[in-house]
Each structure stands twice: as C-alpha cells, then as structure tokens.
Amino acid sequence: MSHLHIPDGVLPLPWILAGFGATAILLLFAVSSIRRQDRARTVPRIAILSAVMLLAMSLPIPVLHYHVNFTVLTGMMAGPAEGFIAGFITNLILALGAHGGITVIGLNTLITGLEITLGWLLWSLFGSRKGRPFVKTAIITIIVLAVSTTAMLGIVAGTEINPSLVMHHHHTHTVHEEEEPFDEADHLLPDHDSHEHGPDSDTRLASFKTFATIVYTAGIVGWAIEAVITGSVVQFISESRPDLIGMDTLPVPGDDDDEEEPRHTGEA
Amino acid sequence: MDIRFIDELAANGRTPLHAALPWAKVLASALLLTSTIASSSPAMAGLVAGAVVLLACATKQPLWYTARIAIYPVVFAALFAIGSVWSNPLYAITIVTKAFTAGLIAATLITTTSFVDVFSIISHVLPSLVADALFMGYRAFFILVDELQGLMVAVRLRGGVSGTLPQQLRTYGQMLGVLVIHSADMTERMYRVMQVRGYSQRISATSEHRPPNAMDFALLAYSALTLVGVFLYR
C-alpha cells in the first residue's frame, strides 16, 4: 500500500508539479552518478530490475489481492542510483496501464525511491551482521514499508485531498442550503485557501483518520507478506549467488582451515 | 494488470483508433486527461466520462476490455472517497468518476497503441540511458513472465503449492529467487548481445509514420473540444 495508488484528478496541481520536479532532479542526479560506468552493463541491469519489479507488482497474491514491490531487493542489488531509475521506469509502465495515476508518477517514484534507498542503506549497515539473511531482510522490509507508508500518508495529509465541508464561506452562516444557489463547480473541491477551523477541519481530520486506519490495517498484513517473500528470496540468493546482494564467499583472513564464510562486501 | 493482454490488444487490433498516429493518440489522451483533472463537479466529471466512453466505443473493440483495466483505479479512488461519503457525497462521486475516466483514457490509449510506440514518444524527454532501459525493461518483462510461468508449472507438478500459508509464501519466495538469479544471468547475456550488435549508447526508436489524416485531426479536435467545454462550464 505504500505505492501511491492515488488516481488522477485528486491531488492539487502544485503537488503534482513538485513530484515531477523532484523526480526529474533526482533522475538526472542518478544518471549523472552512473555515467562513468559501462553503459552496456548498466542499461541491462536497470532494465532487468525494473522488469522484476514490474513482474512482482503485476502478480496479485490472493491475500487482500496484495502485490509485493521488491523495492527493498532492488535497493540491495543495485544501490540507490540504478534502483531509482529502475523504480521510475516501473512506475511509468504501471501508470500507462492504469495502475496508479499518470499525474502521480513523480510522487510514486519518490516513494519507490525512498524504499529502494532505505533498503540499500539498512542492508549496507546490517547485512554483514550475524543472523540469517531471511530474518535480517524481513525486518528491513517491514521498517522500509512502514516508513514509506507513513510518507505516503504524509503526502495525503499535506495535500489536504480529503474533502472539506467548506462548501463556500457563505454557507457556514446559513441554516437552509436551498436559500442560496448551490454552485457545484466552486464548492466541491477542498478550499485550500480556507483557514477556517472547527467542524470543517474536524471532518477533514476524521476523513483522514479513516483513510489512515484502512491503510495501516491493510498495510500491516501486506508488510508481513512482503517481508516473508522478500526474506525467502534473499535467503535463497544468499545460498546460491551471494554476490548479487553484496555478499561474498571469500575465505575469512587468518583462518587456517580455509573455511569459507559469507562475507558482506558492502557493494551492491 | 495483464501487460501481455494489453500488448496483444494493441498489436493485433484493427480498429480506426489503432490506425491513428501514435503521437495524435498520446496528445489526445493528454487533452482528455487534462479535462478529467479539471472537472470539479459530478456533472462535469460525468460529461467527460461520457466523452471518453464514446471514444472507447469508437475503437470497436469490446468496451469491457478497457473498462476492466479502468476498474482498478476506481477501487483505490473509493478508498479516498469512503471517508467523505456521508459528509460530502458529491465529492466522493466526483473522485470515483474521475478515477474511472482517467483509467479508461490510459486503457484506451494503451490497448490501441503499442507500448513501444508510446515509449518512443516519451523517450524524447528522457535521458538516453533511461529511455534505453525502458525499452529493454519492457522486453525483459515478457521474457521473465514466460520463465515464471514455467517455474510455476514445475512447482505445482512437484507439489510445491501445498502446505500452510507461510510455507506457500516461502515456496513462492524461493521461486522468485530462482527468477531473480536467472534474471542476473540474463543481464550478462544482454550485455554480450549489445556488445556484438555494436551498442552505441542509444537504442534508436524512431519509425516512419504517414502524414496525419482526417482521423488524426478528428481525434485531436474531439479531445480539444472536450477540454474547451470543461473550461467553459467552469
């Protein structure tokens, strides 16, 4: 649920533009940071990761019709720069298929990028610690998704997209609405310039609380599912191809019996 | 979202809208999307929805194909609307209607225009690295889907789908782990293919199209009129 499923026409224009603007800046920054790498290697890597995320987001799991994101896995495998580009590509293709609004691509990419970057960061910090990769990944996944879900709710709260009962400032003083002509065009959308408090802001808050309750309730189930699946994937990868997630089966220095032990290289 | 189904509709359709130029359809979709976003009442949103439904019907493919895709955003719009159903039902109706319309616009575009054609237009505003990864990522998706289907059959034949929910999720995760490892191998193969084919830092995605005809102009005029109507109504 952290992936913004906000449809088109809900968010105010400044937020849409801010989302696109921030995404464009970060995208250019990411491209710039990897420009010295061999493009023939970088492009397929980003393409494959975006395809994996796209595949994961297209497969509904029967429980709540939830889909995993694999953003944490992408962060672990690719790092923040390549991962951000892959996240943008995935969100673009999803939006074209009506999975999330087209105008929300920017904000969606920021949320996805947050998950990827946080996943990379936490794995870099804790991936080399003792413990089964399954457990470490599951914990990291839950933390990342909790943070990104909260960020998504922060966006929702910040845009005040919940309807206010501020139909028109005149209506707050009328008892019978039929005494004044009802102008739908002016009164339906939230009045962003209104600073009225009282019952109207209480209604907005109540609407937001309802939405947040639904999101967190469904989200907790989704986080658990994604934690189990991502943990299983990483556990499997750590036993077969640990180099994909920055782990390596090099001999521990100073060990005479040449026993190989997975060692975290710190590289994605 | 069944991308394979969408791709098949776009590639194999033979309707008037399929024959229209990709850039005309993208521009028309943008105008209709703007009309949707600018709608601020149920009546306006309903009119725009009607205009888009008419356009979708003009594709002469069953409306339920595209409507099925458009239902997905409606579900999430309902989540936003649910908190205001009692306090502001008109707003709730407007939000849900706009979500359906926006979804139908995207669905109509993508079921009558191949993703590659849409990407080739979008790639003009993207860094070349991102555009190249976009094309390759789309192709890689279909390869991975085939591989995943084979894996699922193999797992089912070996009885891997039985057991408790945690066991099934673990099996599902391991299956995806195999897929991820194979995708890493695919990355290496792609690199070698690109080297052999002389990848020169940019995948060319241009194609020759005929000059715009009456259908293209009619499509653009229809969309523009819808937008003008919305702003006049406001």
Coordinates of C-alpha atoms in Angstrom, one line a residue:
Chain A
M1 CA 0.0 0.0 0.0
S2 CA 3.0 2.3 0.2
H3 CA 2.9 2.6 -3.6
L4 CA 0.7 5.6 -4.2
H5 CA -2.5 4.4 -5.7
I6 CA -3.9 7.9 -5.8
P7 CA -5.8 8.2 -9.1
D8 CA -5.6 11.2 -11.4
G9 CA -7.6 14.3 -10.5
V10 CA -7.2 14.1 -6.8
L11 CA -4.0 15.8 -5.9
P12 CA -3.6 19.6 -6.3
L13 CA -1.5 20.8 -9.2
P14 CA 1.3 22.2 -7.1
W15 CA 1.9 18.8 -5.6
I16 CA 1.8 17.1 -9.0
L17 CA 4.4 19.6 -10.3
A18 CA 6.5 19.3 -7.2
G19 CA 6.5 15.5 -7.6
F20 CA 7.6 15.6 -11.2
G21 CA 10.2 18.3 -10.5
A22 CA 11.8 16.4 -7.6
T23 CA 11.8 13.2 -9.6
A24 CA 13.4 14.9 -12.6
I25 CA 16.1 16.3 -10.5
L26 CA 16.8 13.0 -8.7
L27 CA 16.7 11.2 -12.0
L28 CA 19.2 13.4 -13.6
F29 CA 21.4 13.1 -10.5
A30 CA 21.1 9.3 -10.6
V31 CA 22.0 9.2 -14.3
S32 CA 24.9 11.6 -13.7
S33 CA 26.3 9.5 -10.9
I34 CA 26.5 6.3 -13.0
R35 CA 27.6 7.9 -16.3
R36 CA 31.2 6.7 -15.8
Q37 CA 30.0 3.0 -15.7
D38 CA 29.9 0.9 -18.8
R39 CA 26.5 1.6 -20.3
A40 CA 26.2 -1.7 -21.9
R41 CA 26.3 -3.2 -18.4
T42 CA 24.3 -0.6 -16.6
V43 CA 21.3 -0.5 -19.0
P44 CA 20.5 -4.2 -18.9
R45 CA 20.9 -4.2 -15.1
I46 CA 18.4 -1.4 -14.7
A47 CA 16.1 -2.9 -17.3
I48 CA 16.1 -6.3 -15.6
L49 CA 15.5 -4.9 -12.2
S50 CA 12.6 -2.8 -13.5
A51 CA 11.2 -5.9 -15.2
V52 CA 11.5 -7.8 -11.9
M53 CA 9.7 -5.1 -10.0
L54 CA 7.1 -4.8 -12.7
L55 CA 6.5 -8.6 -12.6
A56 CA 6.2 -8.5 -8.8
M57 CA 3.7 -5.6 -8.9
S58 CA 1.7 -7.4 -11.6
L59 CA 1.2 -10.6 -9.6
P60 CA -1.6 -10.3 -7.1
I61 CA -1.2 -12.5 -4.1
P62 CA -4.6 -13.9 -3.1
V63 CA -4.5 -12.4 0.4
L64 CA -6.1 -8.9 0.1
H65 CA -5.1 -9.0 -3.6
Y66 CA -1.8 -7.5 -2.4
H67 CA 1.2 -7.4 -4.6
V68 CA 4.8 -7.3 -3.5
N69 CA 7.1 -4.4 -4.6
F70 CA 10.6 -5.9 -4.4
T71 CA 11.9 -2.3 -3.9
V72 CA 14.0 -3.4 -0.9
L73 CA 15.5 -6.2 -3.0
T74 CA 16.2 -3.8 -5.8
G75 CA 18.0 -1.5 -3.4
M76 CA 20.1 -4.4 -2.1
M77 CA 21.1 -5.5 -5.6
A78 CA 21.5 -2.2 -7.4
G79 CA 22.0 0.6 -4.9
P80 CA 20.1 3.9 -4.8
A81 CA 21.1 5.4 -8.2
E82 CA 20.3 2.5 -10.5
G83 CA 17.5 1.5 -8.3
F84 CA 15.8 4.9 -8.5
I85 CA 16.0 4.8 -12.3
A86 CA 14.5 1.3 -12.3
G87 CA 11.8 2.5 -10.0
F88 CA 10.9 5.4 -12.3
I89 CA 10.7 3.0 -15.3
T90 CA 8.4 0.6 -13.3
N91 CA 6.1 3.4 -12.2
L92 CA 5.9 4.8 -15.7
I93 CA 4.9 1.5 -17.2
L94 CA 2.4 0.8 -14.4
A95 CA 0.8 4.2 -14.8
L96 CA 0.3 3.7 -18.5
G97 CA -1.5 0.5 -17.6
A98 CA -3.9 2.5 -15.3
H99 CA -2.1 1.1 -12.2
G100 CA -1.8 4.4 -10.4
G101 CA -2.4 7.8 -11.9
I102 CA -0.2 9.2 -14.7
T103 CA 0.0 12.6 -12.9
V104 CA 1.2 10.8 -9.8
I105 CA 4.2 9.2 -11.4
G106 CA 6.5 11.7 -9.9
L107 CA 5.3 11.2 -6.3
N108 CA 5.1 7.4 -6.8
T109 CA 8.7 7.4 -8.0
L110 CA 9.8 9.4 -4.9
I111 CA 8.1 6.9 -2.6
T112 CA 9.6 3.9 -4.5
G113 CA 13.0 5.6 -4.5
L114 CA 12.7 6.1 -0.7
E115 CA 12.1 2.4 -0.3
I116 CA 14.9 1.5 -2.6
T117 CA 17.4 3.9 -0.9
L118 CA 16.3 2.9 2.6
G119 CA 16.5 -0.8 1.8
W120 CA 20.0 -0.3 0.4
L121 CA 21.1 1.7 3.4
L122 CA 19.8 -0.7 6.0
W123 CA 21.3 -3.7 4.2
S124 CA 24.6 -1.9 3.9
L125 CA 24.6 -1.3 7.6
F126 CA 23.1 -4.5 8.9
G127 CA 23.6 -7.1 6.2
S128 CA 27.0 -8.1 7.4
R129 CA 25.8 -8.6 11.0
K130 CA 25.3 -12.1 12.3
G131 CA 22.0 -13.7 11.6
R132 CA 20.1 -15.4 8.9
P133 CA 19.6 -13.2 5.8
F134 CA 15.9 -14.2 5.9
V135 CA 15.4 -12.6 9.3
K136 CA 17.5 -9.5 8.6
T137 CA 15.7 -8.9 5.3
A138 CA 12.3 -9.4 6.8
I139 CA 13.0 -6.8 9.5
I140 CA 14.5 -4.4 7.0
T141 CA 11.5 -4.8 4.7
I142 CA 9.0 -4.1 7.5
I143 CA 10.9 -1.0 8.6
V144 CA 11.1 0.3 5.0
L145 CA 7.5 -0.3 4.2
A146 CA 6.4 1.3 7.4
V147 CA 8.4 4.4 6.7
S148 CA 7.2 4.7 3.1
T149 CA 3.6 4.1 4.1
T150 CA 3.9 6.9 6.6
A151 CA 5.5 9.1 4.0
M152 CA 2.6 8.4 1.6
L153 CA 0.1 9.3 4.3
G154 CA 2.1 12.4 4.9
I155 CA 1.7 13.4 1.3
V156 CA -2.0 12.7 1.5
A157 CA -2.3 14.8 4.7
G158 CA -0.2 17.5 3.2
T159 CA -2.3 17.9 0.1
E160 CA -5.5 18.1 2.1
I161 CA -7.1 16.0 -0.6
N162 CA -9.8 14.9 1.8
P163 CA -12.9 16.9 1.2
S164 CA -13.7 19.8 3.5
L165 CA -17.1 20.8 4.3
V166 CA -16.2 24.3 3.4
M167 CA -18.7 24.4 0.6
H168 CA -18.5 28.2 0.5
H169 CA -17.7 30.6 3.2
H170 CA -21.2 32.0 3.0
H171 CA -22.7 28.6 3.7
T172 CA -21.2 28.4 7.1
H173 CA -23.7 31.1 8.1
T174 CA -26.8 29.6 6.5
V175 CA -29.1 27.1 8.0
H176 CA -31.0 26.1 4.9
E177 CA -28.9 25.5 1.9
E178 CA -31.7 25.9 -0.5
E179 CA -31.8 29.6 0.2
E180 CA -28.6 30.1 -1.8
P181 CA -27.9 28.6 -5.2
F182 CA -25.6 25.7 -5.0
D183 CA -22.7 26.1 -7.3
E184 CA -21.1 22.7 -7.7
A185 CA -18.1 23.9 -9.6
D186 CA -17.0 26.2 -6.8
H187 CA -17.8 24.2 -3.8
L188 CA -16.9 20.6 -4.2
L189 CA -13.1 20.7 -4.1
P190 CA -11.3 21.5 -0.9
D191 CA -10.8 25.2 -0.3
H192 CA -7.0 25.3 0.1
D193 CA -7.1 29.0 1.0
S194 CA -9.5 28.4 3.8
H195 CA -8.1 28.7 7.3
E196 CA -11.4 28.0 9.0
H197 CA -11.2 25.7 12.0
G198 CA -13.9 23.9 13.8
P199 CA -16.3 21.4 12.3
D200 CA -14.8 21.6 8.8
S201 CA -11.3 20.8 9.9
D202 CA -12.6 18.1 12.2
T203 CA -14.3 16.5 9.2
R204 CA -11.1 16.6 7.2
L205 CA -9.3 15.1 10.1
A206 CA -11.9 12.4 10.6
S207 CA -11.8 11.5 6.9
F208 CA -8.0 11.3 7.0
K209 CA -8.1 9.2 10.1
T210 CA -10.5 6.7 8.4
F211 CA -8.2 6.5 5.4
A212 CA -5.1 6.1 7.6
T213 CA -6.7 3.4 9.6
I214 CA -7.6 1.5 6.5
V215 CA -4.1 1.9 5.0
Y216 CA -2.2 0.9 8.2
T217 CA -4.5 -2.1 8.8
A218 CA -4.2 -3.4 5.3
G219 CA -0.6 -2.3 5.2
I220 CA 0.5 -4.4 8.2
V221 CA -0.8 -7.5 6.5
G222 CA 1.0 -6.5 3.3
W223 CA 4.2 -5.7 5.1
A224 CA 4.2 -9.2 6.7
I225 CA 3.6 -10.9 3.3
E226 CA 6.3 -8.9 1.6
A227 CA 8.7 -9.4 4.5
V228 CA 8.3 -13.2 4.2
I229 CA 8.6 -13.3 0.4
T230 CA 11.5 -10.9 0.2
G231 CA 13.2 -12.7 3.0
S232 CA 12.8 -16.0 1.3
V233 CA 14.1 -14.6 -2.0
V234 CA 17.2 -13.1 -0.2
Q235 CA 17.8 -16.3 1.8
F236 CA 17.7 -18.3 -1.4
I237 CA 20.0 -15.8 -3.2
S238 CA 22.5 -15.8 -0.3
E239 CA 22.8 -19.5 -0.6
S240 CA 23.2 -19.6 -4.4
R241 CA 24.5 -16.2 -5.6
P242 CA 25.5 -14.1 -2.6
D243 CA 27.4 -11.7 -4.9
L244 CA 24.1 -10.4 -6.2
I245 CA 23.3 -8.9 -2.8
G246 CA 26.7 -7.7 -1.9
M247 CA 27.8 -10.8 -0.1
D248 CA 30.8 -12.9 -1.0
T249 CA 32.1 -16.4 -0.1
L250 CA 35.7 -15.4 0.4
P251 CA 37.8 -17.2 3.0
V252 CA 38.0 -15.3 6.2
P253 CA 41.5 -13.7 6.5
G254 CA 43.7 -15.5 9.0
D255 CA 41.6 -18.6 9.1
D256 CA 43.9 -21.7 8.7
D257 CA 41.4 -24.3 7.8
D258 CA 40.2 -22.4 4.7
E259 CA 36.6 -22.5 5.8
E260 CA 34.5 -20.3 3.6
E261 CA 32.1 -17.9 5.2
P262 CA 29.7 -15.5 3.6
R263 CA 31.2 -12.0 3.9
H264 CA 29.4 -8.8 3.2
T265 CA 31.4 -6.7 0.8
G266 CA 29.4 -3.6 1.2
E267 CA 28.9 -3.4 -2.5
A268 CA 25.5 -3.7 -4.1
Chain B
M1 CA -2.6 -5.6 -14.8
D2 CA -2.1 -8.1 -17.6
I3 CA 0.5 -6.4 -19.7
R4 CA 0.6 -9.3 -22.2
F5 CA -3.2 -9.0 -22.7
I6 CA -2.8 -5.2 -23.2
D7 CA 0.1 -5.7 -25.6
E8 CA -1.9 -8.3 -27.7
L9 CA -4.8 -5.9 -28.0
A10 CA -2.6 -3.1 -29.1
A11 CA -0.6 -5.1 -31.6
N12 CA -3.4 -7.2 -33.1
G13 CA -6.2 -4.7 -33.2
R14 CA -7.6 -3.4 -36.4
T15 CA -9.9 -0.5 -35.4
P16 CA -9.9 3.1 -36.6
L17 CA -8.2 4.2 -33.4
H18 CA -5.4 1.6 -33.9
A19 CA -4.8 3.2 -37.3
A20 CA -4.4 6.7 -35.9
L21 CA -0.9 8.1 -35.4
P22 CA 0.7 7.4 -32.0
W23 CA 1.6 11.0 -31.3
A24 CA -2.0 12.0 -32.1
K25 CA -3.4 9.4 -29.7
V26 CA -0.9 10.4 -27.0
L27 CA -1.8 14.1 -27.4
A28 CA -5.5 13.4 -27.4
S29 CA -5.1 11.3 -24.3
A30 CA -3.3 14.2 -22.6
L31 CA -6.1 16.6 -23.5
L32 CA -8.7 14.3 -22.2
L33 CA -6.8 13.6 -19.0
T34 CA -6.5 17.4 -18.5
S35 CA -10.3 17.6 -19.0
T36 CA -10.7 14.9 -16.4
I37 CA -8.4 16.6 -13.9
A38 CA -10.1 20.0 -14.4
S39 CA -13.5 18.6 -13.7
S40 CA -14.7 19.9 -10.4
S41 CA -18.3 18.6 -10.2
P42 CA -20.1 15.3 -10.7
A43 CA -21.9 16.7 -13.8
M44 CA -18.6 17.9 -15.4
A45 CA -16.9 14.6 -14.5
G46 CA -19.8 12.7 -15.9
L47 CA -19.7 14.6 -19.2
V48 CA -16.0 14.0 -19.6
A49 CA -16.5 10.3 -18.7
G50 CA -19.2 10.1 -21.3
A51 CA -16.9 11.6 -23.9
V52 CA -14.2 9.1 -23.1
V53 CA -16.6 6.2 -23.2
L54 CA -17.8 7.3 -26.6
L55 CA -14.2 7.4 -27.8
A56 CA -13.5 4.0 -26.3
C57 CA -16.6 2.6 -28.1
A58 CA -15.2 4.1 -31.3
T59 CA -12.3 1.6 -31.1
K60 CA -14.9 -1.1 -31.9
Q61 CA -13.3 -3.5 -29.5
P62 CA -15.4 -4.7 -26.6
L63 CA -15.7 -1.9 -24.1
W64 CA -15.3 -4.3 -21.2
Y65 CA -11.6 -4.9 -22.2
T66 CA -10.7 -1.3 -21.4
A67 CA -13.3 -0.9 -18.7
R68 CA -11.8 -3.9 -16.9
I69 CA -8.5 -2.1 -16.8
A70 CA -10.1 1.2 -15.7
I71 CA -11.8 -0.5 -12.7
Y72 CA -8.5 -0.8 -10.9
P73 CA -8.1 2.9 -10.1
V74 CA -11.7 3.1 -9.1
V75 CA -11.1 0.7 -6.3
F76 CA -8.5 3.0 -4.8
A77 CA -10.5 6.1 -5.5
A78 CA -13.2 4.5 -3.4
L79 CA -10.7 4.3 -0.6
F80 CA -10.3 8.1 -0.7
A81 CA -13.9 8.6 -1.2
I82 CA -15.0 6.4 1.6
G83 CA -14.2 8.9 4.3
S84 CA -16.4 11.6 2.7
V85 CA -19.3 9.5 1.6
W86 CA -21.6 10.8 4.3
S87 CA -20.1 14.3 4.7
N88 CA -19.6 15.2 1.1
P89 CA -21.1 12.6 -1.2
L90 CA -20.8 14.8 -4.3
Y91 CA -17.1 15.0 -3.8
A92 CA -16.9 11.2 -3.4
I93 CA -18.9 10.7 -6.7
T94 CA -16.6 13.1 -8.5
I95 CA -13.5 11.5 -7.3
V96 CA -14.6 8.0 -8.3
T97 CA -15.9 9.2 -11.7
K98 CA -12.6 11.0 -12.4
A99 CA -10.6 7.9 -11.5
F100 CA -12.6 5.8 -13.8
T101 CA -12.3 8.3 -16.6
A102 CA -8.5 8.6 -16.2
G103 CA -8.2 4.9 -16.1
L104 CA -10.3 4.5 -19.2
I105 CA -8.2 7.1 -21.0
A106 CA -5.0 5.2 -20.2
A107 CA -6.6 1.9 -21.1
T108 CA -7.9 3.2 -24.4
L109 CA -4.5 4.6 -25.3
I110 CA -2.5 1.5 -24.4
T111 CA -4.9 -1.0 -26.0
T112 CA -4.8 0.8 -29.3
T113 CA -1.1 1.9 -29.3
S114 CA 1.8 -0.4 -28.6
F115 CA 3.9 0.3 -25.6
V116 CA 6.9 0.7 -27.9
D117 CA 5.2 3.5 -29.8
V118 CA 4.3 5.3 -26.6
F119 CA 7.8 4.8 -25.3
S120 CA 9.3 6.2 -28.5
I121 CA 7.4 9.4 -27.9
I122 CA 8.2 9.6 -24.2
S123 CA 11.9 8.9 -24.9
H124 CA 12.2 12.3 -26.4
V125 CA 12.0 13.9 -23.0
L126 CA 14.0 11.3 -21.1
P127 CA 17.8 10.8 -20.7
S128 CA 19.0 8.3 -23.3
L129 CA 20.1 5.8 -20.6
V130 CA 16.6 5.9 -19.1
A131 CA 15.0 5.5 -22.4
D132 CA 17.2 2.5 -23.4
A133 CA 16.5 0.8 -20.1
L134 CA 12.7 1.5 -20.6
F135 CA 12.7 -0.4 -23.9
M136 CA 14.9 -3.2 -22.6
G137 CA 12.9 -3.5 -19.4
Y138 CA 9.7 -3.9 -21.3
R139 CA 11.1 -6.6 -23.4
A140 CA 12.7 -8.3 -20.4
F141 CA 9.3 -8.3 -18.6
F142 CA 7.9 -10.7 -21.2
I143 CA 10.8 -13.0 -21.0
L144 CA 10.5 -13.1 -17.2
V145 CA 6.8 -13.8 -17.4
D146 CA 7.4 -16.8 -19.6
E147 CA 10.0 -18.1 -17.3
L148 CA 7.8 -17.5 -14.2
Q149 CA 5.0 -19.5 -15.8
G150 CA 7.3 -22.4 -16.5
L151 CA 8.6 -22.2 -12.9
M152 CA 5.0 -22.2 -11.5
V153 CA 4.1 -25.3 -13.5
A154 CA 7.2 -27.0 -12.3
V155 CA 6.5 -26.1 -8.7
R156 CA 2.9 -27.3 -9.0
L157 CA 3.9 -30.6 -10.6
R158 CA 6.3 -31.2 -7.7
G159 CA 3.6 -30.4 -5.1
G160 CA 5.1 -27.2 -4.0
V161 CA 1.8 -25.3 -3.7
S162 CA 0.5 -27.4 -0.8
G163 CA 1.1 -26.6 2.8
T164 CA 0.3 -23.8 5.2
L165 CA 0.2 -20.2 4.0
P166 CA 3.7 -19.4 5.4
Q167 CA 5.0 -22.5 3.6
Q168 CA 3.4 -21.4 0.4
L169 CA 4.7 -17.9 0.7
R170 CA 8.2 -19.3 1.3
T171 CA 7.9 -21.5 -1.8
Y172 CA 6.7 -18.5 -3.7
G173 CA 9.7 -16.6 -2.5
Q174 CA 12.1 -19.3 -3.4
M175 CA 10.6 -19.5 -6.9
L176 CA 11.1 -15.8 -7.3
G177 CA 14.6 -16.2 -6.0
V178 CA 15.3 -18.6 -8.9
L179 CA 13.8 -16.0 -11.2
V180 CA 16.0 -13.2 -9.8
I181 CA 19.1 -15.3 -10.3
H182 CA 18.1 -16.2 -13.8
S183 CA 17.5 -12.5 -14.5
A184 CA 21.0 -11.8 -13.3
D185 CA 22.3 -14.3 -15.8
M186 CA 20.1 -12.6 -18.4
T187 CA 21.8 -9.3 -17.6
E188 CA 25.1 -10.8 -18.6
R189 CA 23.7 -12.2 -21.8
M190 CA 22.1 -8.9 -22.7
Y191 CA 25.5 -7.2 -22.2
R192 CA 27.2 -9.6 -24.6
V193 CA 24.4 -9.2 -27.2
M194 CA 24.7 -5.5 -27.0
Q195 CA 28.5 -5.7 -27.5
V196 CA 28.1 -8.0 -30.5
R197 CA 25.4 -5.7 -32.1
G198 CA 27.5 -2.6 -31.5
Y199 CA 25.5 -0.8 -28.9
S200 CA 26.3 2.9 -29.5
Q201 CA 25.0 4.4 -26.3
R202 CA 21.4 4.8 -27.7
I203 CA 18.7 2.5 -28.8
S204 CA 17.1 4.1 -31.8
A205 CA 13.3 4.1 -31.5
T206 CA 12.2 6.2 -34.4
S207 CA 10.0 4.9 -37.1
E208 CA 8.5 6.4 -40.2
H209 CA 4.8 7.3 -40.0
R210 CA 2.4 8.5 -42.6
P211 CA 1.3 12.2 -42.6
P212 CA -1.6 12.9 -40.3
N213 CA -5.0 12.4 -41.9
A214 CA -8.6 13.3 -41.2
M215 CA -8.9 10.6 -38.4
D216 CA -6.0 12.1 -36.5
F217 CA -7.3 15.6 -36.8
A218 CA -10.8 14.5 -35.8
L219 CA -9.4 12.7 -32.7
L220 CA -7.4 15.8 -31.7
A221 CA -10.4 18.1 -32.4
Y222 CA -12.7 15.8 -30.3
S223 CA -10.3 15.9 -27.4
A224 CA -9.7 19.7 -27.6
L225 CA -13.4 20.4 -27.7
T226 CA -13.9 18.3 -24.6
L227 CA -11.3 20.3 -22.8
V228 CA -12.7 23.6 -24.0
G229 CA -16.1 22.5 -22.9
V230 CA -14.9 21.8 -19.4
F231 CA -13.3 25.2 -19.0
L232 CA -16.3 26.9 -20.4
Y233 CA -18.6 25.0 -18.0
R234 CA -16.3 26.1 -15.1

